[in-house]
mmCIF file of C-alpha atoms in Angstrom:
data_model
loop_
_atom_site.group_PDB
_atom_site.id
_atom_site.type_symbol
_atom_site.label_atom_id
_atom_site.label_comp_id
_atom_site.label_asym_id
_atom_site.label_seq_id
_atom_site.Cartn_x
_atom_site.Cartn_y
_atom_site.Cartn_z
ATOM 1 C CA MET V 1 -5.457 -22.446 211.454
ATOM 2 C CA TYR V 2 -2.336 -23.987 210.073
ATOM 3 C CA PRO V 3 -0.728 -23.927 213.469
ATOM 4 C CA GLN V 4 -3.498 -25.835 215.180
ATOM 5 C CA ILE V 5 -3.262 -29.047 212.270
ATOM 6 C CA VAL V 6 0.294 -29.273 212.922
ATOM 7 C CA GLU V 7 0.761 -28.714 216.486
ATOM 8 C CA PHE V 8 2.072 -32.120 218.182
ATOM 9 C CA TYR V 9 -1.002 -33.146 220.620
ATOM 10 C CA ASN V 10 -3.603 -32.791 217.508
ATOM 11 C CA LEU V 11 -1.381 -34.960 215.307
ATOM 12 C CA TYR V 12 -1.022 -37.699 218.665
ATOM 13 C CA ARG V 13 -5.029 -37.562 218.757
ATOM 14 C CA ALA V 14 -5.167 -37.841 214.757
ATOM 15 C CA PHE V 15 -3.026 -40.915 215.290
ATOM 16 C CA GLN V 16 -5.377 -42.493 217.883
ATOM 17 C CA GLY V 17 -8.017 -41.732 215.706
ATOM 18 C CA ALA V 18 -6.714 -43.405 212.418
ATOM 19 C CA ALA V 19 -5.250 -46.013 214.499
ATOM 20 C CA ARG V 20 -8.780 -46.882 216.581
ATOM 21 C CA GLY V 21 -9.587 -50.876 215.529
ATOM 22 C CA LYS V 22 -6.666 -51.331 213.744
ATOM 23 C CA THR V 23 -3.462 -51.549 216.039
ATOM 24 C CA SER V 24 -2.561 -55.308 214.803
ATOM 25 C CA HIS V 25 -2.337 -54.321 211.413
ATOM 26 C CA PRO V 26 1.425 -53.952 210.092
ATOM 27 C CA ASP V 27 1.406 -50.467 208.851
ATOM 28 C CA VAL V 28 0.345 -49.532 211.979
ATOM 29 C CA ALA V 29 2.168 -51.229 214.369
ATOM 30 C CA THR V 30 5.426 -50.164 212.597
ATOM 31 C CA PHE V 31 4.466 -46.159 213.185
ATOM 32 C CA GLU V 32 3.532 -46.606 216.858
ATOM 33 C CA TYR V 33 6.752 -48.840 217.455
ATOM 34 C CA GLU V 34 8.482 -45.172 217.005
ATOM 35 C CA LEU V 35 5.405 -42.884 217.719
ATOM 36 C CA GLU V 36 6.961 -39.676 219.018
ATOM 37 C CA ARG V 37 9.993 -39.933 216.210
ATOM 38 C CA ASN V 38 7.531 -40.404 213.410
ATOM 39 C CA LEU V 39 5.118 -37.894 214.618
ATOM 40 C CA VAL V 40 7.687 -35.246 215.201
ATOM 41 C CA GLY V 41 9.051 -36.404 211.278
ATOM 42 C CA LEU V 42 5.610 -35.602 210.437
ATOM 43 C CA GLN V 43 5.440 -32.567 212.266
ATOM 44 C CA ASP V 44 8.668 -30.886 210.818
ATOM 45 C CA GLU V 45 7.712 -31.632 207.259
ATOM 46 C CA LEU V 46 3.971 -30.246 208.053
ATOM 47 C CA ALA V 47 5.721 -27.101 209.260
ATOM 48 C CA ALA V 48 8.111 -26.763 206.560
ATOM 49 C CA GLN V 49 5.204 -27.676 204.079
ATOM 50 C CA THR V 50 7.577 -30.454 202.476
ATOM 51 C CA TYR V 51 4.947 -33.136 203.318
ATOM 52 C CA ARG V 52 3.948 -35.370 200.124
ATOM 53 C CA PRO V 53 1.348 -37.749 200.310
ATOM 54 C CA GLY V 54 2.436 -41.447 199.597
ATOM 55 C CA ALA V 55 1.156 -43.900 197.002
ATOM 56 C CA TYR V 56 -2.312 -45.541 197.563
ATOM 57 C CA TYR V 57 -2.938 -49.032 197.857
ATOM 58 C CA ASN V 58 -6.060 -50.128 195.212
ATOM 59 C CA PHE V 59 -8.406 -53.103 195.749
ATOM 60 C CA HIS V 60 -12.279 -53.851 194.464
ATOM 61 C CA ILE V 61 -14.868 -55.160 196.553
ATOM 62 C CA ARG V 62 -18.419 -55.831 195.944
ATOM 63 C CA ASP V 63 -20.557 -54.102 197.842
ATOM 64 C CA PRO V 64 -22.981 -54.975 196.375
ATOM 65 C CA LYS V 65 -21.469 -53.228 193.236
ATOM 66 C CA PRO V 66 -18.157 -53.282 192.150
ATOM 67 C CA ARG V 67 -16.008 -50.428 194.128
ATOM 68 C CA LEU V 68 -12.617 -49.303 194.083
ATOM 69 C CA ILE V 69 -11.434 -48.802 197.651
ATOM 70 C CA SER V 70 -8.170 -46.828 197.910
ATOM 71 C CA ALA V 71 -6.151 -47.182 200.896
ATOM 72 C CA ALA V 72 -3.558 -44.198 201.734
ATOM 73 C CA PRO V 73 -0.216 -44.783 203.797
ATOM 74 C CA PHE V 74 -1.083 -44.862 207.143
ATOM 75 C CA ARG V 75 1.101 -42.023 207.913
ATOM 76 C CA ASP V 76 -1.368 -39.998 205.224
ATOM 77 C CA ARG V 77 -4.263 -40.906 206.992
ATOM 78 C CA VAL V 78 -2.673 -39.605 210.695
ATOM 79 C CA VAL V 79 -2.686 -36.149 208.456
ATOM 80 C CA HIS V 80 -6.088 -36.532 207.225
ATOM 81 C CA HIS V 81 -7.182 -36.971 210.680
ATOM 82 C CA ALA V 82 -5.294 -33.937 212.005
ATOM 83 C CA LEU V 83 -6.893 -31.588 209.611
ATOM 84 C CA CYS V 84 -10.457 -32.964 209.700
ATOM 85 C CA GLN V 85 -10.227 -32.381 213.552
ATOM 86 C CA ILE V 86 -9.455 -28.970 212.870
ATOM 87 C CA ILE V 87 -11.856 -28.184 210.192
ATOM 88 C CA GLU V 88 -15.080 -30.106 210.150
ATOM 89 C CA PRO V 89 -16.147 -28.078 213.259
ATOM 90 C CA LEU V 90 -16.184 -24.809 210.857
ATOM 91 C CA PHE V 91 -18.716 -26.576 208.422
ATOM 92 C CA GLU V 92 -20.399 -28.844 210.797
ATOM 93 C CA ARG V 93 -22.839 -26.566 212.027
ATOM 94 C CA ARG V 94 -23.502 -25.537 208.340
ATOM 95 C CA PHE V 95 -24.938 -29.120 207.521
ATOM 96 C CA ILE V 96 -28.330 -29.981 207.713
ATOM 97 C CA PHE V 97 -29.739 -31.751 210.373
ATOM 98 C CA ASP V 98 -30.809 -34.670 207.994
ATOM 99 C CA SER V 99 -27.348 -35.576 206.512
ATOM 100 C CA TYR V 100 -26.056 -38.736 207.990
ATOM 101 C CA ALA V 101 -22.684 -39.833 206.767
ATOM 102 C CA CYS V 102 -19.743 -39.897 208.554
ATOM 103 C CA ARG V 103 -20.909 -37.407 211.290
ATOM 104 C CA VAL V 104 -20.736 -37.766 214.718
ATOM 105 C CA GLY V 105 -23.714 -39.078 216.300
ATOM 106 C CA LYS V 106 -25.527 -39.796 212.746
ATOM 107 C CA GLY V 107 -24.624 -42.916 210.775
ATOM 108 C CA THR V 108 -26.751 -45.724 208.904
ATOM 109 C CA HIS V 109 -29.083 -46.551 211.269
ATOM 110 C CA ALA V 110 -30.308 -43.029 212.708
ATOM 111 C CA ALA V 111 -30.707 -42.553 208.791
ATOM 112 C CA ILE V 112 -32.811 -45.621 208.524
ATOM 113 C CA ASP V 113 -34.966 -44.070 211.775
ATOM 114 C CA ARG V 114 -35.068 -41.018 210.050
ATOM 115 C CA ALA V 115 -36.376 -42.257 206.828
ATOM 116 C CA GLN V 116 -38.916 -44.964 208.628
ATOM 117 C CA GLU V 117 -39.827 -41.712 210.565
ATOM 118 C CA PHE V 118 -40.637 -39.599 207.096
ATOM 119 C CA ALA V 119 -42.417 -42.651 205.444
ATOM 120 C CA ARG V 120 -45.391 -42.856 208.314
ATOM 121 C CA ALA V 121 -45.704 -38.969 208.164
ATOM 122 C CA TYR V 122 -45.821 -38.947 203.944
ATOM 123 C CA PRO V 123 -47.392 -41.313 201.598
ATOM 124 C CA TYR V 124 -45.076 -40.529 198.715
ATOM 125 C CA VAL V 125 -41.342 -40.493 198.502
ATOM 126 C CA LEU V 126 -38.637 -39.790 195.563
ATOM 127 C CA LYS V 127 -35.537 -42.321 195.879
ATOM 128 C CA CYS V 128 -32.428 -41.399 193.640
ATOM 129 C CA ASP V 129 -28.927 -41.710 193.947
ATOM 130 C CA ILE V 130 -25.673 -39.943 192.453
ATOM 131 C CA GLU V 131 -24.113 -42.046 189.380
ATOM 132 C CA HIS V 132 -20.326 -42.632 190.198
ATOM 133 C CA PHE V 133 -20.494 -40.019 192.415
ATOM 134 C CA PHE V 134 -16.725 -39.866 194.250
ATOM 135 C CA PRO V 135 -14.435 -40.691 190.440
ATOM 136 C CA ARG V 136 -16.665 -37.535 189.409
ATOM 137 C CA ILE V 137 -16.503 -34.921 192.482
ATOM 138 C CA ASP V 138 -14.952 -31.865 190.763
ATOM 139 C CA HIS V 139 -11.878 -30.672 192.400
ATOM 140 C CA ALA V 140 -12.194 -26.865 191.188
ATOM 141 C CA ILE V 141 -15.644 -27.310 193.057
ATOM 142 C CA LEU V 142 -14.726 -28.717 195.874
ATOM 143 C CA ARG V 143 -12.086 -26.293 196.456
ATOM 144 C CA ALA V 144 -14.458 -23.376 196.211
ATOM 145 C CA GLU V 145 -16.895 -24.918 198.914
ATOM 146 C CA LEU V 146 -13.735 -25.583 201.269
ATOM 147 C CA ALA V 147 -12.356 -21.985 200.745
ATOM 148 C CA ARG V 148 -15.312 -20.273 201.677
ATOM 149 C CA LEU V 149 -14.856 -21.040 204.851
ATOM 150 C CA ILE V 150 -10.820 -21.321 204.856
ATOM 151 C CA ALA V 151 -8.871 -18.425 204.670
ATOM 152 C CA ASP V 152 -5.656 -19.599 205.577
ATOM 153 C CA ALA V 153 -3.359 -20.333 202.857
ATOM 154 C CA ASP V 154 -1.277 -22.697 204.459
ATOM 155 C CA THR V 155 -4.643 -24.892 205.333
ATOM 156 C CA MET V 156 -5.522 -24.835 201.321
ATOM 157 C CA ASN V 157 -2.115 -25.778 200.617
ATOM 158 C CA LEU V 158 -2.099 -28.838 202.530
ATOM 159 C CA ILE V 159 -5.825 -29.664 201.031
ATOM 160 C CA ASP V 160 -4.357 -29.082 197.543
ATOM 161 C CA GLN V 161 -1.445 -31.765 198.198
ATOM 162 C CA ILE V 162 -3.963 -34.364 199.523
ATOM 163 C CA LEU V 163 -6.532 -34.099 196.018
ATOM 164 C CA ALA V 164 -3.324 -34.393 194.034
ATOM 165 C CA GLY V 165 -2.190 -37.088 195.876
ATOM 166 C CA GLY V 166 -5.903 -38.813 194.887
ATOM 167 C CA GLU V 167 -6.017 -37.475 191.732
ATOM 168 C CA LYS V 168 -4.579 -40.473 190.027
ATOM 169 C CA VAL V 169 -7.415 -42.945 191.427
ATOM 170 C CA HIS V 170 -10.018 -42.041 189.092
ATOM 171 C CA SER V 171 -7.788 -41.579 185.918
ATOM 172 C CA SER V 172 -9.536 -44.114 183.888
ATOM 173 C CA GLU V 173 -12.923 -42.267 184.348
ATOM 174 C CA PRO V 174 -14.273 -40.563 181.412
ATOM 175 C CA PRO V 175 -15.165 -37.180 181.374
ATOM 176 C CA LEU V 176 -18.591 -36.091 181.756
ATOM 177 C CA PHE V 177 -20.094 -33.315 179.320
ATOM 178 C CA PHE V 178 -23.412 -31.327 180.230
ATOM 179 C CA GLU V 179 -26.061 -29.748 178.114
ATOM 180 C CA ASN V 180 -23.798 -26.263 178.196
ATOM 181 C CA ASP V 181 -20.708 -28.100 177.241
ATOM 182 C CA ASP V 182 -19.541 -27.997 173.972
ATOM 183 C CA PRO V 183 -16.964 -30.769 172.978
ATOM 184 C CA SER V 184 -16.993 -30.336 169.431
ATOM 185 C CA THR V 185 -15.908 -26.969 169.256
ATOM 186 C CA GLY V 186 -13.495 -26.877 172.467
ATOM 187 C CA SER V 187 -15.133 -23.263 173.302
ATOM 188 C CA GLY V 188 -16.658 -22.308 176.248
ATOM 189 C CA GLN V 189 -16.071 -22.989 179.644
ATOM 190 C CA GLY V 190 -17.956 -26.260 179.666
ATOM 191 C CA LEU V 191 -15.272 -28.373 177.852
ATOM 192 C CA PHE V 192 -12.432 -27.357 179.865
ATOM 193 C CA ALA V 193 -14.627 -27.960 183.291
ATOM 194 C CA ALA V 194 -15.015 -31.357 182.144
ATOM 195 C CA LEU V 195 -11.698 -31.717 181.648
ATOM 196 C CA ARG V 196 -10.590 -30.715 185.145
ATOM 197 C CA PRO V 197 -9.162 -32.928 187.834
ATOM 198 C CA ARG V 198 -11.835 -34.789 189.593
ATOM 199 C CA GLY V 199 -12.495 -37.681 191.869
ATOM 200 C CA LEU V 200 -12.011 -38.559 195.208
ATOM 201 C CA PRO V 201 -10.271 -41.675 196.916
ATOM 202 C CA ILE V 202 -13.130 -43.897 198.816
ATOM 203 C CA GLY V 203 -11.118 -45.123 201.582
ATOM 204 C CA ASN V 204 -9.976 -41.566 202.783
ATOM 205 C CA LEU V 205 -11.585 -40.007 205.712
ATOM 206 C CA THR V 206 -11.138 -36.383 203.784
ATOM 207 C CA SER V 207 -13.410 -37.844 201.155
ATOM 208 C CA GLN V 208 -16.148 -38.597 203.444
ATOM 209 C CA PHE V 209 -16.129 -35.461 205.304
ATOM 210 C CA TRP V 210 -15.368 -33.801 201.564
ATOM 211 C CA ALA V 211 -18.593 -35.631 199.952
ATOM 212 C CA ASN V 212 -20.478 -33.569 202.835
ATOM 213 C CA VAL V 213 -19.271 -30.252 202.055
ATOM 214 C CA TYR V 214 -19.695 -30.700 198.137
ATOM 215 C CA LEU V 215 -23.155 -31.811 198.381
ATOM 216 C CA ASN V 216 -24.379 -29.191 201.169
ATOM 217 C CA PRO V 217 -25.754 -26.781 198.358
ATOM 218 C CA LEU V 218 -27.583 -29.535 197.021
ATOM 219 C CA ASP V 219 -28.957 -30.079 200.544
ATOM 220 C CA GLN V 220 -29.447 -26.710 201.227
ATOM 221 C CA PHE V 221 -31.258 -26.112 197.750
ATOM 222 C CA ILE V 222 -33.587 -28.866 198.271
ATOM 223 C CA LYS V 223 -34.225 -28.104 202.220
ATOM 224 C CA ARG V 224 -34.664 -23.947 201.708
ATOM 225 C CA ASP V 225 -35.741 -23.524 197.430
ATOM 226 C CA LEU V 226 -37.739 -26.420 197.013
ATOM 227 C CA LYS V 227 -39.000 -26.580 201.119
ATOM 228 C CA CYS V 228 -38.904 -30.429 201.171
ATOM 229 C CA HIS V 229 -39.605 -30.824 204.751
ATOM 230 C CA GLY V 230 -38.891 -34.677 204.550
ATOM 231 C CA TYR V 231 -35.454 -35.346 203.305
ATOM 232 C CA VAL V 232 -32.678 -37.826 203.874
ATOM 233 C CA ARG V 233 -29.062 -38.071 202.479
ATOM 234 C CA TYR V 234 -26.668 -40.485 203.110
ATOM 235 C CA VAL V 235 -23.369 -39.905 201.293
ATOM 236 C CA ASP V 236 -24.906 -40.125 197.359
ATOM 237 C CA ASP V 237 -28.423 -41.996 198.392
ATOM 238 C CA LEU V 238 -31.347 -39.241 198.335
ATOM 239 C CA LEU V 239 -34.853 -39.525 199.757
ATOM 240 C CA LEU V 240 -37.829 -36.958 198.917
ATOM 241 C CA PHE V 241 -40.772 -37.282 200.945
ATOM 242 C CA ALA V 242 -44.153 -35.491 199.803
ATOM 243 C CA GLU V 243 -47.651 -35.397 199.965
ATOM 244 C CA ASP V 244 -48.508 -36.120 196.771
ATOM 245 C CA LYS V 245 -46.704 -37.547 193.141
ATOM 246 C CA ALA V 246 -46.750 -34.218 191.508
ATOM 247 C CA THR V 247 -44.749 -32.520 194.091
ATOM 248 C CA LEU V 248 -42.175 -35.052 193.446
ATOM 249 C CA HIS V 249 -42.117 -35.501 189.936
ATOM 250 C CA GLU V 250 -41.432 -31.525 189.696
ATOM 251 C CA TRP V 251 -38.832 -31.925 192.438
ATOM 252 C CA ARG V 252 -37.267 -34.830 190.751
ATOM 253 C CA ALA V 253 -36.708 -32.394 187.489
ATOM 254 C CA GLN V 254 -34.954 -29.621 189.705
ATOM 255 C CA VAL V 255 -32.416 -32.137 191.369
ATOM 256 C CA ILE V 256 -31.633 -33.201 188.122
ATOM 257 C CA ALA V 257 -30.863 -29.962 187.252
ATOM 258 C CA PHE V 258 -29.186 -28.741 190.458
ATOM 259 C CA ALA V 259 -26.781 -31.665 190.481
ATOM 260 C CA ALA V 260 -25.449 -30.796 187.054
ATOM 261 C CA THR V 261 -24.197 -27.430 188.342
ATOM 262 C CA LEU V 262 -21.902 -29.722 190.615
ATOM 263 C CA ARG V 263 -21.465 -31.824 187.731
ATOM 264 C CA GLN V 264 -22.877 -34.458 189.266
ATOM 265 C CA LYS V 265 -25.639 -36.862 187.168
ATOM 266 C CA LEU V 266 -28.202 -38.958 189.025
ATOM 267 C CA HIS V 267 -29.203 -41.972 187.757
ATOM 268 C CA GLU V 268 -32.031 -40.942 186.068
ATOM 269 C CA ASN V 269 -33.950 -44.301 185.166
ATOM 270 C CA GLN V 270 -33.908 -45.506 188.599
ATOM 271 C CA ALA V 271 -34.781 -42.099 190.621
ATOM 272 C CA ALA V 272 -38.604 -42.998 190.929
ATOM 273 C CA VAL V 273 -41.586 -41.740 192.987
ATOM 274 C CA PHE V 274 -43.942 -44.470 194.415
ATOM 275 C CA PRO V 275 -45.704 -44.825 198.002
ATOM 276 C CA SER V 276 -43.966 -45.049 200.897
ATOM 277 C CA SER V 277 -46.206 -48.317 201.794
ATOM 278 C CA THR V 278 -44.633 -50.461 199.455
ATOM 279 C CA GLY V 279 -41.338 -50.206 200.952
ATOM 280 C CA ILE V 280 -38.178 -47.872 200.767
ATOM 281 C CA PRO V 281 -34.905 -49.829 199.941
ATOM 282 C CA PHE V 282 -32.330 -47.747 201.626
ATOM 283 C CA LEU V 283 -29.291 -48.412 202.847
ATOM 284 C CA GLY V 284 -29.525 -52.440 202.561
ATOM 285 C CA TRP V 285 -32.709 -52.520 204.194
ATOM 286 C CA ARG V 286 -36.230 -52.361 203.046
ATOM 287 C CA VAL V 287 -37.888 -49.788 205.158
ATOM 288 C CA TYR V 288 -41.902 -49.821 205.837
ATOM 289 C CA PRO V 289 -43.825 -47.182 207.636
ATOM 290 C CA ASP V 290 -44.482 -49.879 210.770
ATOM 291 C CA HIS V 291 -41.629 -52.174 210.236
ATOM 292 C CA ARG V 292 -38.464 -52.760 208.206
ATOM 293 C CA ARG V 293 -36.519 -55.927 206.700
ATOM 294 C CA LEU V 294 -33.277 -56.438 205.474
ATOM 295 C CA LYS V 295 -32.300 -57.155 202.131
ATOM 296 C CA ARG V 296 -31.657 -60.907 201.278
ATOM 297 C CA ARG V 297 -28.472 -60.038 199.774
ATOM 298 C CA ASN V 298 -27.388 -58.904 203.486
ATOM 299 C CA GLY V 299 -27.803 -62.259 204.742
ATOM 300 C CA VAL V 300 -26.191 -64.528 201.934
ATOM 301 C CA GLN V 301 -23.199 -62.333 202.551
ATOM 302 C CA PHE V 302 -22.744 -62.948 205.919
ATOM 303 C CA ALA V 303 -23.643 -66.476 205.683
ATOM 304 C CA ARG V 304 -20.627 -66.641 203.544
ATOM 305 C CA ARG V 305 -18.723 -64.515 205.680
ATOM 306 C CA LEU V 306 -19.701 -66.930 208.691
ATOM 307 C CA ALA V 307 -18.740 -69.674 206.784
ATOM 308 C CA ARG V 308 -15.115 -68.585 205.717
ATOM 309 C CA LEU V 309 -14.682 -67.695 209.285
ATOM 310 C CA CYS V 310 -15.617 -70.702 210.442
ATOM 311 C CA GLY V 311 -13.109 -72.452 208.118
ATOM 312 C CA GLN V 312 -10.158 -70.350 209.025
ATOM 313 C CA LEU V 313 -11.198 -71.215 212.949
ATOM 314 C CA GLU V 314 -11.207 -74.577 212.315
ATOM 315 C CA ARG V 315 -7.552 -74.329 210.457
ATOM 316 C CA GLY V 316 -6.197 -72.465 213.302
ATOM 317 C CA GLU V 317 -5.617 -68.963 211.053
ATOM 318 C CA ILE V 318 -7.667 -66.711 213.563
ATOM 319 C CA PRO V 319 -8.625 -67.262 216.944
ATOM 320 C CA LEU V 320 -12.168 -67.695 218.720
ATOM 321 C CA GLU V 321 -12.625 -64.174 219.165
ATOM 322 C CA ARG V 322 -12.115 -62.947 215.820
ATOM 323 C CA LEU V 323 -15.445 -65.222 214.797
ATOM 324 C CA ASP V 324 -17.209 -63.991 217.827
ATOM 325 C CA ALA V 325 -16.447 -60.181 217.170
ATOM 326 C CA ALA V 326 -17.901 -60.406 213.514
ATOM 327 C CA VAL V 327 -21.083 -62.601 214.766
ATOM 328 C CA ASN V 328 -21.441 -60.309 217.216
ATOM 329 C CA GLY V 329 -20.900 -57.289 215.122
ATOM 330 C CA TRP V 330 -23.686 -58.508 212.031
ATOM 331 C CA LEU V 331 -26.258 -59.426 215.020
ATOM 332 C CA ALA V 332 -26.095 -55.972 216.589
ATOM 333 C CA HIS V 333 -26.946 -54.311 212.705
ATOM 334 C CA ALA V 334 -29.678 -57.146 212.304
ATOM 335 C CA GLN V 335 -31.081 -55.995 215.411
ATOM 336 C CA HIS V 336 -32.534 -53.088 213.845
ATOM 337 C CA GLY V 337 -35.200 -54.614 212.182
ATOM 338 C CA GLU V 338 -37.623 -57.660 212.320
ATOM 339 C CA THR V 339 -35.016 -60.500 211.468
ATOM 340 C CA TRP V 340 -35.268 -62.621 214.656
ATOM 341 C CA GLY V 341 -35.795 -65.519 212.390
ATOM 342 C CA LEU V 342 -32.676 -64.620 209.841
ATOM 343 C CA ARG V 343 -30.631 -64.164 212.841
ATOM 344 C CA ARG V 344 -31.551 -67.888 214.655
ATOM 345 C CA ALA V 345 -31.007 -69.522 211.565
ATOM 346 C CA LEU V 346 -27.835 -68.193 210.572
ATOM 347 C CA VAL V 347 -26.194 -68.340 213.885
ATOM 348 C CA SER V 348 -27.860 -71.973 214.435
ATOM 349 C CA ARG V 349 -25.344 -73.241 211.447
ATOM 350 C CA VAL V 350 -22.095 -72.227 213.618
ATOM 351 C CA VAL V 351 -20.027 -75.201 214.076
ATOM 352 C CA ILE V 352 -17.055 -74.697 216.765
ATOM 353 C CA PRO V 353 -14.190 -76.959 215.780
ATOM 354 C CA ARG V 354 -13.432 -79.388 219.282
ATOM 355 C CA GLY V 355 -10.773 -77.903 221.456
ATOM 356 C CA ALA V 356 -12.430 -74.453 220.940
ATOM 357 C CA LYS V 357 -14.108 -72.381 224.141
ATOM 358 C CA THR V 358 -17.229 -71.929 223.846
ATOM 359 C CA PHE V 359 -18.961 -69.706 221.618
ATOM 360 C CA GLU V 360 -20.429 -67.087 223.973
ATOM 361 C CA VAL V 361 -22.829 -65.327 221.205
ATOM 362 C CA SER V 362 -25.806 -66.404 222.740
ATOM 363 C CA LYS V 363 -25.039 -64.566 226.033
ATOM 364 C CA THR V 364 -23.573 -61.419 224.447
ATOM 365 C CA SER V 365 -26.218 -61.014 221.812
ATOM 366 C CA LYS V 366 -30.081 -60.845 221.205
ATOM 367 C CA VAL V 367 -29.896 -63.606 218.736
#
């Protein structure tokens, strides 16, 4: 397996994947300027197993809650793509159908469509999500899941390098103890498990893929053991559908218990059972059986971004194409719900400075 990862054409495809949509970024342009030399150098390091990841660039966003995003150097992102291109197919065929994050042919809109399909079929839903999921991913548990299908020691060594490179990103996250842990005496495996290396950088492609690997046992438990036919997961957001509330309350307790075996904890006070007809808050939307509404904060955030971009355009800081792409991208997303009035109201506020070319959004999108 490892020779496939370090093969030059695989690295070249990895560069294309890592650079897609980012060719104007300085680090990407610098790498591409001497592309062959940089890829050969990276290939030599990987082949000799002297490759070591670089330092991460960290920044915070509000989406809508605060998140720490960690960006690896571009050459490391090329390695992440090269690794995933080879190992991902091994795991993909073992994932359940209704896991929608970071998978080809899936995504947020497919997840919302599936949730609405189940909302029509089942009267009740259990909505839950995992508390501090990425910062609390246990490296030992993740590595064991990866090693179940990857028998190549060199590939596992590369995985260990990537895990170790991102270990300090969430170093301030306090240890999480569970029922069987005994921090007062220091005895048993629990205490030592709580102090094991944890956390994955949210910005990595490997982190998004490994999140699916890490939660695949939970997916299998819900589908096979609980026999939950109406189930949707997007990263750490879970929806379980059933015919009655009692079943969902029972499943809630069992999901909490199983998540603890992965050293993860649900937001228990937010893990609620309610009728599907009241609308399910999911991935920025409120999903009803027969329609869906965009959450208010999404429209507010876009209105602020639109005002900022218009100001940048007026000052000559960005081209008109940048504003056009941003508006059309949001319109394409908003069209997945009953948002015609919202789209018209927001786009009608766009004022193009004198001298700019005609704004084409009305022709390229269904406002």
